[in-house]
Coordinates of C-alpha atoms in Angstrom, one line a residue:
Chain S
M38 CA -73.8 -54.0 -38.1
P39 CA -75.4 -53.0 -34.9
Q40 CA -79.2 -53.1 -34.8
P41 CA -80.6 -50.0 -36.5
L42 CA -82.2 -47.5 -34.5
N43 CA -84.9 -46.5 -37.0
Y44 CA -85.5 -42.8 -35.8
L45 CA -87.3 -41.0 -38.6
K46 CA -85.5 -38.3 -40.0
E47 CA -87.2 -34.4 -39.2
T48 CA -88.4 -33.0 -42.6
A49 CA -85.9 -30.7 -43.9
S50 CA -86.6 -26.9 -44.1
Q51 CA -87.2 -24.6 -46.8
T52 CA -87.4 -20.8 -47.3
A53 CA -91.0 -19.6 -46.2
G54 CA -90.1 -17.2 -49.6
P55 CA -91.5 -13.7 -50.1
Y56 CA -95.0 -14.6 -50.2
V57 CA -95.3 -16.0 -46.7
H58 CA -98.1 -13.7 -46.3
I59 CA -100.5 -15.5 -48.1
G60 CA -100.7 -18.6 -45.9
L61 CA -99.8 -17.0 -42.8
I62 CA -101.2 -13.3 -43.0
P63 CA -103.4 -13.2 -45.9
A64 CA -104.5 -9.7 -45.5
M65 CA -101.0 -8.7 -45.8
A66 CA -101.0 -10.2 -49.2
G67 CA -104.3 -8.3 -50.0
F68 CA -107.2 -10.5 -49.8
D69 CA -109.6 -11.7 -47.1
I70 CA -110.2 -15.4 -47.1
F71 CA -110.4 -17.1 -43.4
E72 CA -113.2 -16.2 -41.1
K73 CA -110.8 -16.1 -38.4
N74 CA -107.0 -14.8 -38.7
F75 CA -104.2 -14.9 -36.3
S76 CA -102.3 -11.7 -35.5
N77 CA -99.9 -9.4 -33.7
V78 CA -102.3 -8.5 -31.1
L79 CA -101.7 -11.0 -28.3
V80 CA -103.7 -9.2 -25.5
T81 CA -107.5 -9.0 -25.1
P82 CA -109.4 -6.7 -22.6
N83 CA -109.2 -9.1 -19.8
T84 CA -105.4 -10.1 -20.0
K85 CA -103.5 -9.2 -16.9
G86 CA -100.2 -7.7 -16.8
E87 CA -98.7 -4.3 -18.1
R88 CA -99.6 -3.4 -21.8
I89 CA -96.2 -3.2 -24.1
T90 CA -95.7 -2.9 -27.5
L91 CA -92.6 -4.6 -29.2
E92 CA -91.5 -2.7 -32.2
G93 CA -88.2 -3.3 -34.4
R94 CA -86.9 -4.3 -37.5
V95 CA -84.5 -6.9 -38.8
L96 CA -81.6 -5.8 -40.7
D97 CA -79.7 -7.6 -43.6
G98 CA -76.0 -7.6 -44.0
T99 CA -75.8 -4.2 -45.2
G100 CA -78.1 -2.7 -42.6
T101 CA -81.1 -2.6 -44.8
P102 CA -84.3 -3.5 -43.1
L103 CA -86.3 -6.7 -44.5
R104 CA -89.6 -5.8 -45.6
D105 CA -90.7 -9.1 -46.4
V106 CA -89.9 -11.0 -42.9
L107 CA -92.3 -12.4 -40.7
L108 CA -91.7 -13.1 -36.9
E109 CA -93.6 -15.2 -34.5
I110 CA -93.4 -14.6 -30.8
W111 CA -94.1 -17.1 -27.8
Q112 CA -94.2 -16.1 -24.3
A113 CA -95.6 -16.6 -20.8
N114 CA -98.2 -14.4 -19.1
A115 CA -97.6 -12.0 -16.5
A116 CA -97.5 -14.4 -13.8
G117 CA -94.4 -16.1 -15.8
R118 CA -96.9 -19.1 -16.8
Y119 CA -96.8 -20.4 -20.7
N120 CA -100.3 -21.6 -21.6
H121 CA -99.3 -25.0 -22.5
A122 CA -99.8 -28.2 -20.5
A123 CA -95.8 -29.1 -20.0
D124 CA -95.6 -26.0 -17.9
R125 CA -96.1 -27.2 -14.5
S126 CA -95.0 -23.9 -12.4
A127 CA -97.3 -22.6 -10.1
G128 CA -98.1 -19.0 -11.8
A129 CA -101.7 -18.9 -12.8
L130 CA -102.9 -19.8 -16.3
E131 CA -105.3 -17.3 -18.2
Q132 CA -106.9 -19.2 -20.7
E133 CA -108.0 -16.3 -22.8
F134 CA -104.0 -15.4 -23.2
R135 CA -102.4 -17.9 -25.6
G136 CA -99.1 -16.1 -25.5
W137 CA -98.5 -16.4 -29.2
G138 CA -98.8 -13.7 -32.1
R139 CA -97.3 -13.3 -35.7
A140 CA -96.6 -10.1 -37.4
G141 CA -95.3 -9.2 -41.0
S142 CA -92.9 -6.2 -41.4
D143 CA -94.6 -3.2 -43.0
F144 CA -93.8 -3.3 -47.0
D145 CA -92.2 -0.1 -46.7
S146 CA -90.7 0.7 -43.5
G147 CA -90.0 -2.9 -42.5
L148 CA -91.2 -2.1 -38.9
V149 CA -92.6 -5.3 -36.8
T150 CA -94.6 -4.6 -34.0
F151 CA -96.7 -6.8 -31.3
E152 CA -99.3 -5.2 -29.1
T153 CA -98.6 -7.9 -25.8
I154 CA -98.0 -7.6 -22.1
K155 CA -94.7 -8.0 -20.6
P156 CA -94.3 -11.7 -19.5
G157 CA -93.2 -12.6 -15.9
A158 CA -90.2 -14.0 -14.7
I159 CA -90.2 -17.9 -15.4
I160 CA -88.8 -20.9 -13.3
D161 CA -87.0 -23.4 -15.3
K162 CA -87.0 -27.1 -15.1
A163 CA -83.9 -26.8 -12.6
G164 CA -85.6 -24.3 -10.6
R165 CA -83.4 -21.7 -11.6
K166 CA -85.4 -18.1 -12.0
C167 CA -85.4 -16.8 -15.8
A168 CA -85.4 -13.0 -16.7
P169 CA -88.7 -12.2 -18.4
H170 CA -88.4 -12.9 -21.8
V171 CA -89.9 -13.2 -25.3
N172 CA -89.1 -16.3 -27.7
V173 CA -88.7 -15.2 -31.3
W174 CA -88.8 -17.0 -34.5
I175 CA -88.0 -15.5 -37.8
V176 CA -88.5 -16.5 -41.6
A177 CA -88.2 -14.9 -44.8
R178 CA -87.0 -15.1 -48.3
G179 CA -83.5 -16.0 -48.0
I180 CA -83.5 -17.6 -44.7
N181 CA -83.2 -21.1 -45.1
I182 CA -84.3 -22.4 -41.6
G183 CA -86.2 -20.3 -38.9
L184 CA -83.8 -18.4 -36.4
N185 CA -84.7 -18.6 -33.0
T186 CA -83.7 -15.8 -30.6
R187 CA -85.3 -13.8 -27.6
L188 CA -85.9 -10.3 -26.5
Y189 CA -85.2 -9.3 -22.9
F190 CA -86.4 -6.1 -21.2
S191 CA -83.9 -3.0 -20.5
D192 CA -85.5 -2.2 -17.2
E193 CA -84.7 -5.7 -15.7
E194 CA -80.9 -5.2 -15.3
A195 CA -80.9 -7.3 -12.1
A196 CA -82.6 -10.2 -13.7
N197 CA -81.1 -10.0 -16.8
A198 CA -77.8 -10.5 -15.1
A199 CA -78.7 -13.4 -13.5
D200 CA -80.3 -15.0 -16.2
P201 CA -79.0 -18.5 -16.9
V202 CA -79.4 -18.0 -20.7
L203 CA -78.0 -14.7 -21.2
N204 CA -74.9 -15.7 -19.2
L205 CA -74.2 -18.4 -21.6
V206 CA -73.4 -15.8 -24.4
E207 CA -69.9 -15.2 -25.1
P208 CA -68.1 -12.9 -25.3
P209 CA -70.6 -11.0 -23.1
V210 CA -70.5 -7.8 -25.1
R211 CA -72.9 -9.9 -27.4
R212 CA -75.4 -10.0 -24.5
K213 CA -77.2 -6.5 -25.6
T214 CA -78.3 -7.9 -28.8
L215 CA -81.1 -9.7 -27.1
V216 CA -82.1 -6.9 -25.0
A217 CA -85.0 -4.4 -26.0
T218 CA -85.0 -0.7 -24.9
R219 CA -87.9 0.6 -23.0
S220 CA -89.2 4.1 -23.8
E221 CA -92.7 5.6 -23.2
R222 CA -94.4 7.3 -26.1
A223 CA -97.9 8.9 -25.9
G224 CA -98.6 7.3 -22.7
K225 CA -97.6 3.8 -24.1
V226 CA -94.7 1.5 -23.3
V227 CA -92.9 0.6 -26.2
Y228 CA -89.8 -1.6 -26.2
A229 CA -87.5 -1.1 -29.4
F230 CA -85.6 -3.8 -30.7
T231 CA -82.9 -4.6 -33.7
I232 CA -82.3 -8.1 -35.0
N233 CA -79.1 -7.8 -36.9
L234 CA -78.7 -10.7 -39.1
Q235 CA -75.1 -10.2 -39.9
G236 CA -72.3 -7.5 -39.1
P237 CA -70.3 -6.8 -35.7
E238 CA -73.4 -6.4 -33.9
E239 CA -74.9 -9.7 -35.0
T240 CA -78.0 -10.9 -32.9
V241 CA -77.5 -14.0 -30.8
F242 CA -79.4 -16.8 -32.6
F243 CA -79.8 -20.1 -30.7
D244 CA -80.1 -23.6 -32.0
V245 CA -82.8 -24.7 -29.6
Chain C
M288 CA -124.2 -29.8 -53.4
N289 CA -124.1 -27.2 -50.8
A290 CA -121.2 -25.0 -52.0
K291 CA -120.2 -24.3 -48.4
A292 CA -120.3 -27.7 -46.9
P293 CA -116.5 -29.1 -46.5
F294 CA -115.5 -32.1 -48.7
A295 CA -115.7 -35.3 -47.6
A296 CA -113.4 -36.5 -45.1
L297 CA -110.7 -38.8 -46.1
Q298 CA -110.0 -42.0 -44.0
D299 CA -106.7 -42.5 -42.8
P300 CA -105.4 -44.9 -45.3
R301 CA -102.5 -46.4 -43.4
L302 CA -102.4 -49.9 -42.2
N303 CA -100.0 -49.2 -39.7
R304 CA -101.2 -46.3 -38.0
P305 CA -99.1 -44.1 -36.0
E306 CA -98.2 -44.9 -32.2
P307 CA -100.7 -43.1 -30.2
F308 CA -99.3 -40.0 -28.7
T309 CA -98.7 -39.3 -25.0
P310 CA -97.1 -36.2 -24.1
R311 CA -93.6 -35.9 -23.1
D312 CA -91.8 -33.0 -21.5
G313 CA -88.2 -33.3 -21.8
G314 CA -85.9 -31.6 -24.3
F315 CA -86.3 -32.2 -27.9
F316 CA -83.8 -34.3 -29.8
Q317 CA -80.9 -32.4 -30.9
R318 CA -81.6 -30.9 -34.4
D319 CA -79.6 -32.8 -37.3
R320 CA -78.7 -29.6 -39.0
S321 CA -76.7 -31.6 -41.4
I322 CA -80.2 -32.5 -43.2
H323 CA -81.3 -28.8 -43.3
P324 CA -80.0 -26.6 -45.7
P325 CA -77.3 -24.0 -44.3
A326 CA -78.1 -20.5 -43.8
H327 CA -75.5 -19.3 -46.1
A328 CA -76.0 -21.2 -49.4
P329 CA -74.5 -18.9 -52.4
G330 CA -76.5 -20.5 -55.0
Y331 CA -79.9 -19.1 -53.8
K332 CA -78.7 -15.6 -53.8
S333 CA -81.1 -14.0 -51.3
S334 CA -79.4 -16.1 -48.5
V335 CA -76.3 -14.2 -48.9
L336 CA -77.2 -11.0 -46.9
R337 CA -79.5 -12.7 -44.8
S338 CA -77.6 -15.7 -43.1
P339 CA -76.0 -15.2 -39.9
R340 CA -72.2 -15.8 -39.7
Q341 CA -71.7 -16.4 -36.0
A342 CA -72.1 -19.9 -34.6
L343 CA -75.6 -20.6 -33.1
L344 CA -75.7 -21.0 -29.3
S345 CA -76.8 -24.2 -28.3
L346 CA -79.6 -24.0 -25.6
E347 CA -80.6 -27.1 -23.3
N348 CA -84.2 -26.9 -23.6
S349 CA -86.2 -25.0 -21.1
V350 CA -89.7 -24.4 -20.6
S351 CA -89.5 -21.7 -23.1
E352 CA -88.7 -24.2 -25.9
I353 CA -90.7 -27.2 -25.1
T354 CA -93.9 -25.4 -24.9
G355 CA -95.6 -23.8 -27.7
P356 CA -99.0 -22.4 -28.7
V357 CA -102.2 -24.5 -28.8
F358 CA -104.8 -24.2 -31.5
G359 CA -108.3 -25.8 -31.8
H360 CA -111.0 -26.2 -34.1
N361 CA -112.4 -22.9 -33.0
D362 CA -109.5 -21.2 -34.8
L363 CA -110.6 -22.4 -37.9
G364 CA -113.5 -22.2 -40.4
P365 CA -115.3 -25.0 -42.3
L366 CA -113.4 -24.6 -45.6
D367 CA -110.1 -23.7 -44.4
N368 CA -109.0 -27.1 -45.7
D369 CA -110.6 -26.9 -48.8
L370 CA -108.9 -24.4 -51.4
I371 CA -111.1 -25.4 -54.3
R372 CA -114.0 -23.9 -52.3
N373 CA -112.6 -21.2 -50.0
Y374 CA -112.1 -18.7 -52.3
A375 CA -114.4 -19.5 -55.1
K376 CA -116.6 -16.4 -56.4
D377 CA -118.4 -18.0 -59.3
G378 CA -117.1 -21.3 -59.9
D379 CA -114.2 -23.7 -59.4
P380 CA -110.7 -22.6 -59.9
V381 CA -108.7 -23.9 -62.8
G382 CA -106.1 -26.7 -62.6
E383 CA -105.6 -30.3 -61.8
R384 CA -107.8 -31.0 -58.5
I385 CA -105.6 -32.7 -56.1
I386 CA -105.8 -34.1 -52.5
V387 CA -102.8 -33.8 -50.2
H388 CA -102.5 -35.9 -47.3
G389 CA -100.5 -37.5 -44.9
H390 CA -99.5 -37.6 -41.3
V391 CA -97.7 -35.3 -39.1
L392 CA -95.2 -37.4 -37.3
D393 CA -92.1 -37.0 -34.5
E394 CA -88.8 -38.6 -34.8
T395 CA -89.8 -41.7 -32.8
G396 CA -92.6 -42.3 -35.3
R397 CA -95.6 -41.1 -33.2
G398 CA -98.3 -39.1 -34.9
V399 CA -98.5 -35.7 -33.6
P400 CA -102.3 -34.8 -32.5
N401 CA -104.1 -31.7 -32.9
T402 CA -101.5 -29.7 -34.4
L403 CA -101.7 -26.5 -36.7
V404 CA -101.0 -27.3 -40.5
E405 CA -100.8 -24.4 -42.8
F406 CA -100.4 -24.3 -46.5
W407 CA -100.3 -21.9 -49.3
Q408 CA -99.3 -21.9 -53.0
A409 CA -99.3 -20.5 -56.4
N410 CA -102.5 -21.1 -58.6
A411 CA -102.4 -23.7 -61.5
G412 CA -100.6 -21.2 -63.8
G413 CA -97.8 -20.2 -61.2
R414 CA -99.2 -17.1 -60.3
Y415 CA -99.4 -16.0 -56.3
R416 CA -102.3 -13.8 -55.1
H417 CA -100.1 -11.4 -53.6
K418 CA -99.6 -7.6 -54.1
K419 CA -96.0 -8.5 -54.6
D420 CA -96.3 -11.1 -57.2
T421 CA -95.9 -9.7 -60.8
Y422 CA -95.6 -12.9 -62.9
L423 CA -97.4 -12.5 -66.2
A424 CA -99.5 -15.3 -65.7
P425 CA -103.0 -14.4 -64.6
I426 CA -104.7 -14.6 -61.1
D427 CA -107.6 -17.1 -60.7
P428 CA -110.6 -15.1 -59.7
N429 CA -111.7 -18.5 -57.7
F430 CA -108.4 -19.1 -56.1
G431 CA -107.2 -17.8 -53.0
G432 CA -104.1 -20.3 -52.7
C433 CA -104.1 -20.8 -48.8
G434 CA -105.7 -23.1 -46.1
R435 CA -105.3 -24.7 -43.1
A436 CA -106.0 -28.1 -40.7
L437 CA -105.5 -29.6 -37.8
T438 CA -104.2 -32.8 -37.4
D439 CA -106.4 -35.7 -35.8
D440 CA -105.4 -37.9 -32.8
T441 CA -103.1 -40.0 -35.1
G442 CA -101.4 -37.0 -36.7
Y443 CA -103.4 -37.3 -39.8
Y444 CA -104.0 -34.0 -42.0
Y445 CA -105.6 -33.8 -45.5
F446 CA -107.0 -30.7 -47.8
R447 CA -108.1 -30.4 -51.4
T448 CA -106.6 -27.8 -54.2
V449 CA -105.7 -27.5 -57.6
K450 CA -101.9 -28.4 -58.6
P451 CA -99.8 -25.4 -58.5
G452 CA -98.0 -24.3 -61.7
P453 CA -94.1 -23.7 -61.9
Y454 CA -93.0 -19.9 -62.0
P455 CA -89.9 -18.2 -62.9
W456 CA -88.1 -15.9 -60.3
R457 CA -85.1 -13.7 -60.2
N458 CA -81.9 -15.8 -59.0
Y459 CA -80.4 -16.7 -62.4
V460 CA -81.9 -15.0 -65.7
N461 CA -83.7 -18.3 -66.2
S462 CA -84.3 -19.9 -62.6
W463 CA -87.7 -21.6 -62.4
R464 CA -89.3 -22.9 -59.3
P465 CA -90.6 -26.5 -59.4
A466 CA -94.3 -27.0 -58.7
H467 CA -94.8 -26.9 -54.9
I468 CA -96.8 -25.9 -51.9
H469 CA -95.4 -24.2 -48.6
F470 CA -96.1 -26.0 -45.2
S471 CA -96.0 -24.2 -41.9
V472 CA -96.3 -26.7 -39.0
F473 CA -96.2 -25.9 -35.1
G474 CA -95.9 -29.2 -33.3
S475 CA -96.2 -29.3 -29.3
G476 CA -93.3 -27.1 -28.6
F477 CA -92.0 -24.0 -30.2
A478 CA -88.6 -25.5 -30.9
Q479 CA -90.5 -27.9 -33.5
R480 CA -91.5 -24.9 -35.6
L481 CA -90.9 -25.6 -39.1
I482 CA -91.5 -24.1 -42.4
T483 CA -91.0 -26.4 -45.6
Q484 CA -91.8 -27.0 -49.2
M485 CA -93.8 -30.0 -50.7
Y486 CA -92.7 -31.0 -54.4
F487 CA -94.5 -33.3 -56.9
E488 CA -93.2 -36.8 -58.0
G489 CA -91.6 -36.6 -61.5
D490 CA -91.3 -32.8 -61.8
P491 CA -88.2 -32.3 -64.3
L492 CA -87.4 -28.7 -62.2
I493 CA -86.6 -30.3 -59.2
P494 CA -82.8 -31.2 -59.7
V495 CA -82.2 -27.8 -61.1
C496 CA -84.0 -25.7 -58.3
P497 CA -81.4 -23.0 -56.6
I498 CA -83.8 -23.5 -53.5
L499 CA -84.5 -27.2 -53.2
T500 CA -81.0 -27.9 -53.9
T501 CA -79.6 -26.0 -50.9
I502 CA -80.2 -29.0 -48.9
P503 CA -77.0 -30.9 -48.9
D504 CA -78.7 -34.5 -48.2
K505 CA -80.0 -36.3 -51.0
D506 CA -82.4 -38.2 -48.9
A507 CA -83.5 -35.4 -47.1
L508 CA -84.6 -33.7 -50.4
D509 CA -86.1 -36.8 -51.6
R510 CA -88.5 -36.5 -48.6
L511 CA -89.7 -33.3 -49.7
V512 CA -91.0 -34.8 -52.7
A513 CA -94.7 -36.3 -52.3
P514 CA -95.6 -39.6 -54.3
L515 CA -98.8 -39.8 -56.3
D516 CA -100.7 -41.9 -54.2
L517 CA -103.4 -43.4 -56.3
N518 CA -105.1 -45.3 -53.6
A519 CA -106.2 -42.1 -51.8
S520 CA -107.7 -40.5 -55.2
T521 CA -111.2 -40.1 -55.9
P522 CA -112.3 -41.5 -59.0
F523 CA -113.6 -39.1 -61.9
D524 CA -112.6 -36.2 -59.2
S525 CA -109.0 -35.9 -57.6
L526 CA -105.4 -37.3 -57.8
A527 CA -103.9 -37.7 -54.5
Y528 CA -100.3 -37.0 -53.6
R529 CA -99.0 -38.1 -49.8
F530 CA -97.0 -35.7 -47.8
D531 CA -95.9 -36.8 -44.4
I532 CA -93.8 -34.2 -42.2
V533 CA -91.5 -35.5 -39.3
L534 CA -90.9 -33.1 -36.6
R535 CA -88.5 -33.4 -33.7
G536 CA -88.6 -36.3 -31.3
Q537 CA -88.6 -35.7 -27.7
R538 CA -87.1 -37.0 -24.6
S539 CA -89.1 -37.8 -21.6
T540 CA -88.3 -36.6 -18.1
Y541 CA -89.6 -38.2 -15.0
F542 CA -91.4 -36.3 -12.4
E543 CA -91.8 -37.4 -8.5
N544 CA -95.5 -38.4 -9.5
R545 CA -95.6 -39.5 -13.2
S546 CA -92.7 -41.8 -13.2
E547 CA -95.0 -44.7 -15.1
G548 CA -94.8 -44.8 -18.6
N549 CA -94.0 -41.7 -20.7

């Protein structure tokens, strides 16, 4: 017998269940308990960058929107800097912009929205330029372990074509499942996305 | 007693406290998916239409994965870790008073400091305060059923609540959830993000739960079961259960000007 390595084992995941709102977004469960709540609004009046709305749905294997799903997003600021000590890139940090938000889908329509800014391009540790993107984490009843995916932006064609992560996706036809589509509505910039859990258009999910 | 005062802080009872934490900035250890439930677990019927069928694309961690949101005491209120008081209207909630405590660790055994832990649960009768829960057990007017805490510099957290009850749900016609508390944990990087559930030692519903038994590894399942911890209980007040949570470990990378230690 070799010497034991003695690493601990990661705690097993369990589904967030249908009542995830109680713990993470109590107002959606129907009550008010905390003095301070987390939300789907990442911006403050001082946040730098282009205001955008991310708006989309998560669809099950029949194409039906999940109406009890919870999404979290994590993103860099407009200068491409994450608000975390492990990001040592040169972009200016904005203390007020945490870069994280969470949203539950609407109980009727399944629509999920975030009010944020478009992140800047980031430089990865290998020095490669990465297209602007938002990291997404998805939990719900029936999802046994949180799903990781990304949202890229449809108006960043050149950057997307050079992105080291998008270029890993094979076959290339699946890359479009990670791209949110830009439009303008009543003077606001909206990026629309659809996350397909199954089917021919199944979204690319990552083992991060 | 001031009803708005937090309940007394526990002492971290462990003789061997976790190693001190020094930030690392390499990628996280590869997730061992053999200890997690598979996405598609037909015994848990809701997973059938909600499970991706394509292979996950493995990503070498970049700055997008090793960074994650940072939370502070400013995000929390003074009663957030006291579920006995944080929704009390005209008295204490009904049920067995318990303390739940433990460490958030990583796979190398280091405590994960200053990380946000959120928890939610049914009341003592097995009813959730949620507009979509229609179980016939009554809502407790003095119980909200959620709370949160930041770990201290050793990764230690604790909260006070009442023991949740089991409840029926629609999977098979006679499926019951064992008593459980849901946990959400962040860690230092977004790739450590984890949601899980804690169960209670001795609960006879554990081996027949269609959700718990999605976990293919017996030891991994056992690690979700919190033992009674009499040493941490408060005499004539509350029993205690211990629940440690392990997040993925992280490698070191060496930058030109920080080659010392890790």
